[in-house]
Amino acid sequence: MEPSPKDGESAAAAEPSRGGTAPSSGVVVQVREKKGPLRAAIPYMPFPVAVICLFLNTFVPGLGTLVSAFTVLCGARTDLPDRHMCCVFWLNIAAALIQILTAIVMVGWIMSIFWGMDMVILASKY
């Protein structure tokens, strides 16, 4: 007994093509990740500094993000080139405060760890 087609699927789509040619498919030209302002404010740091920030964020939520905010003042670039350095600094401070204040309910701690992982990923691309 074969499963019936789900919503929007037809029986013809479930069968393999018999003519030897696959149906035409679209081609992805460019994929672009859209980041919010807080996530785009994560600085591209040297790899050892990013690992230290991840370590700090793991054990003291928000501390590594706070340290990364000061790397922006030292010239680390971000995905917000059109914003002034001080604006990006305050966005990172806001992210650190959010992580610290919501760490009580575990949300900030989890966010802090993911933030640190993003820092390491960006540093490995740097």
Short mmCIF file of N, CA, C and O in Angstrom, two decimals, residues 29-78:
data_model
loop_
_atom_site.label_atom_id
_atom_site.label_comp_id
_atom_site.label_asym_id
_atom_site.label_seq_id
_atom_site.Cartn_x
_atom_site.Cartn_y
_atom_site.Cartn_z
N VAL A 29 20.77 32.05 -7.70
CA VAL A 29 21.88 32.89 -8.11
C VAL A 29 22.66 33.38 -6.90
O VAL A 29 23.87 33.34 -6.87
N GLN A 30 21.95 33.82 -5.86
CA GLN A 30 22.61 34.36 -4.69
C GLN A 30 21.74 34.14 -3.46
O GLN A 30 20.53 34.37 -3.52
N VAL A 31 22.36 33.70 -2.40
CA VAL A 31 21.66 33.55 -1.13
C VAL A 31 22.27 34.54 -0.17
O VAL A 31 23.49 34.60 -0.02
N ARG A 32 21.43 35.33 0.47
CA ARG A 32 21.93 36.37 1.35
C ARG A 32 21.21 36.28 2.68
O ARG A 32 19.98 36.32 2.72
N GLU A 33 21.96 36.15 3.75
CA GLU A 33 21.37 36.07 5.08
C GLU A 33 21.04 37.47 5.56
O GLU A 33 21.88 38.36 5.54
N LYS A 34 19.81 37.64 5.99
CA LYS A 34 19.41 38.94 6.52
C LYS A 34 19.55 38.90 8.03
O LYS A 34 18.96 38.06 8.70
N LYS A 35 20.37 39.78 8.56
CA LYS A 35 20.62 39.84 9.99
C LYS A 35 19.95 41.07 10.58
O LYS A 35 19.90 42.12 9.94
N GLY A 36 19.49 40.93 11.79
CA GLY A 36 18.96 42.06 12.52
C GLY A 36 20.11 42.95 12.97
O GLY A 36 21.28 42.57 12.89
N PRO A 37 19.80 44.14 13.49
CA PRO A 37 20.88 45.06 13.87
C PRO A 37 21.76 44.54 15.01
O PRO A 37 22.96 44.77 15.00
N LEU A 38 21.19 43.83 15.97
CA LEU A 38 22.02 43.30 17.06
C LEU A 38 22.97 42.22 16.56
O LEU A 38 24.15 42.19 16.92
N ARG A 39 22.46 41.33 15.73
CA ARG A 39 23.29 40.24 15.22
C ARG A 39 24.33 40.76 14.23
O ARG A 39 25.45 40.26 14.17
N ALA A 40 23.97 41.76 13.45
CA ALA A 40 24.92 42.32 12.50
C ALA A 40 26.01 43.13 13.20
O ALA A 40 27.04 43.41 12.60
N ALA A 41 25.79 43.49 14.46
CA ALA A 41 26.77 44.27 15.21
C ALA A 41 27.87 43.41 15.81
O ALA A 41 28.81 43.93 16.41
N ILE A 42 27.78 42.08 15.68
CA ILE A 42 28.83 41.21 16.21
C ILE A 42 30.12 41.48 15.42
O ILE A 42 30.14 41.38 14.20
N PRO A 43 31.19 41.84 16.13
CA PRO A 43 32.42 42.20 15.41
C PRO A 43 33.20 40.99 14.91
O PRO A 43 33.13 39.90 15.46
N TYR A 44 33.95 41.22 13.83
CA TYR A 44 34.89 40.23 13.30
C TYR A 44 36.19 40.41 14.08
O TYR A 44 36.90 41.39 13.89
N MET A 45 36.47 39.48 14.98
CA MET A 45 37.65 39.58 15.86
C MET A 45 38.68 38.54 15.45
O MET A 45 38.36 37.59 14.74
N PRO A 46 39.91 38.70 15.92
CA PRO A 46 40.89 37.62 15.73
C PRO A 46 40.40 36.35 16.43
O PRO A 46 39.70 36.42 17.45
N PHE A 47 40.77 35.21 15.89
CA PHE A 47 40.25 33.93 16.39
C PHE A 47 40.48 33.71 17.89
O PHE A 47 39.54 33.31 18.60
N PRO A 48 41.68 33.96 18.42
CA PRO A 48 41.88 33.73 19.86
C PRO A 48 40.97 34.60 20.73
O PRO A 48 40.48 34.16 21.76
N VAL A 49 40.74 35.83 20.32
CA VAL A 49 39.87 36.73 21.09
C VAL A 49 38.42 36.22 21.04
O VAL A 49 37.72 36.25 22.06
N ALA A 50 38.00 35.73 19.89
CA ALA A 50 36.64 35.19 19.77
C ALA A 50 36.46 33.95 20.65
O ALA A 50 35.41 33.78 21.28
N VAL A 51 37.48 33.11 20.73
CA VAL A 51 37.40 31.92 21.58
C VAL A 51 37.33 32.34 23.05
O VAL A 51 36.57 31.75 23.84
N ILE A 52 38.08 33.34 23.44
CA ILE A 52 38.03 33.85 24.83
C ILE A 52 36.64 34.40 25.12
O ILE A 52 36.07 34.15 26.19
N CYS A 53 36.05 35.13 24.17
CA CYS A 53 34.70 35.67 24.36
C CYS A 53 33.67 34.54 24.48
O CYS A 53 32.75 34.64 25.30
N LEU A 54 33.82 33.49 23.69
CA LEU A 54 32.93 32.34 23.81
C LEU A 54 33.07 31.70 25.19
O LEU A 54 32.07 31.37 25.84
N PHE A 55 34.31 31.54 25.65
CA PHE A 55 34.55 30.97 26.97
C PHE A 55 33.91 31.84 28.06
O PHE A 55 33.24 31.33 28.96
N LEU A 56 34.08 33.15 27.97
CA LEU A 56 33.48 34.06 28.95
C LEU A 56 31.96 34.00 28.91
O LEU A 56 31.29 33.98 29.95
N ASN A 57 31.40 33.97 27.70
CA ASN A 57 29.94 33.91 27.56
C ASN A 57 29.37 32.60 28.09
O ASN A 57 28.22 32.56 28.52
N THR A 58 30.17 31.53 28.04
CA THR A 58 29.68 30.25 28.52
C THR A 58 29.53 30.24 30.04
O THR A 58 28.57 29.70 30.57
N PHE A 59 30.47 30.87 30.73
CA PHE A 59 30.46 30.80 32.19
C PHE A 59 29.86 32.03 32.87
O PHE A 59 29.33 31.92 33.97
N VAL A 60 29.95 33.19 32.24
CA VAL A 60 29.32 34.41 32.78
C VAL A 60 28.54 35.04 31.62
O VAL A 60 29.13 35.76 30.80
N PRO A 61 27.25 34.77 31.52
CA PRO A 61 26.47 35.26 30.38
C PRO A 61 26.60 36.78 30.18
O PRO A 61 26.43 37.55 31.12
N GLY A 62 26.95 37.16 28.97
CA GLY A 62 27.05 38.56 28.61
C GLY A 62 28.43 39.15 28.74
O GLY A 62 28.71 40.20 28.16
N LEU A 63 29.32 38.51 29.49
CA LEU A 63 30.65 39.08 29.70
C LEU A 63 31.48 39.07 28.41
O LEU A 63 32.15 40.06 28.09
N GLY A 64 31.43 38.00 27.65
CA GLY A 64 32.15 37.95 26.39
C GLY A 64 31.60 38.93 25.37
O GLY A 64 32.35 39.53 24.60
N THR A 65 30.29 39.13 25.40
CA THR A 65 29.67 40.11 24.51
C THR A 65 30.10 41.52 24.90
O THR A 65 30.33 42.38 24.04
N LEU A 66 30.23 41.75 26.19
CA LEU A 66 30.69 43.05 26.68
C LEU A 66 32.13 43.31 26.24
O LEU A 66 32.47 44.41 25.79
N VAL A 67 32.98 42.28 26.31
CA VAL A 67 34.36 42.41 25.85
C VAL A 67 34.40 42.67 24.35
O VAL A 67 35.17 43.51 23.86
N SER A 68 33.53 41.98 23.61
CA SER A 68 33.51 42.17 22.15
C SER A 68 33.07 43.57 21.77
O SER A 68 33.45 44.08 20.71
N ALA A 69 32.27 44.21 22.63
CA ALA A 69 31.86 45.58 22.35
C ALA A 69 33.07 46.51 22.31
O ALA A 69 33.13 47.43 21.49
N PHE A 70 34.04 46.25 23.17
CA PHE A 70 35.23 47.10 23.20
C PHE A 70 36.16 46.83 22.02
O PHE A 70 36.94 47.69 21.65
N THR A 71 36.06 45.65 21.41
CA THR A 71 36.86 45.40 20.21
C THR A 71 36.38 46.25 19.05
O THR A 71 37.15 46.55 18.14
N VAL A 72 35.09 46.64 19.10
CA VAL A 72 34.57 47.53 18.06
C VAL A 72 35.27 48.88 18.14
O VAL A 72 35.63 49.48 17.13
N LEU A 73 35.50 49.35 19.38
CA LEU A 73 36.20 50.63 19.56
C LEU A 73 37.66 50.53 19.16
O LEU A 73 38.30 51.54 18.86
N CYS A 74 38.19 49.30 19.14
CA CYS A 74 39.59 49.09 18.72
C CYS A 74 39.72 48.87 17.22
O CYS A 74 40.80 48.58 16.73
N GLY A 75 38.62 48.96 16.50
CA GLY A 75 38.68 48.89 15.04
C GLY A 75 38.18 47.62 14.41
O GLY A 75 38.32 47.44 13.19
N ALA A 76 37.59 46.71 15.19
CA ALA A 76 37.04 45.48 14.59
C ALA A 76 35.86 45.86 13.69
O ALA A 76 35.03 46.68 14.06
N ARG A 77 35.80 45.26 12.51
CA ARG A 77 34.71 45.60 11.59
C ARG A 77 33.50 44.73 11.87
O ARG A 77 33.59 43.66 12.48
N THR A 78 32.34 45.21 11.43
CA THR A 78 31.08 44.49 11.62
C THR A 78 30.32 44.46 10.30
O THR A 78 30.80 44.98 9.29
#
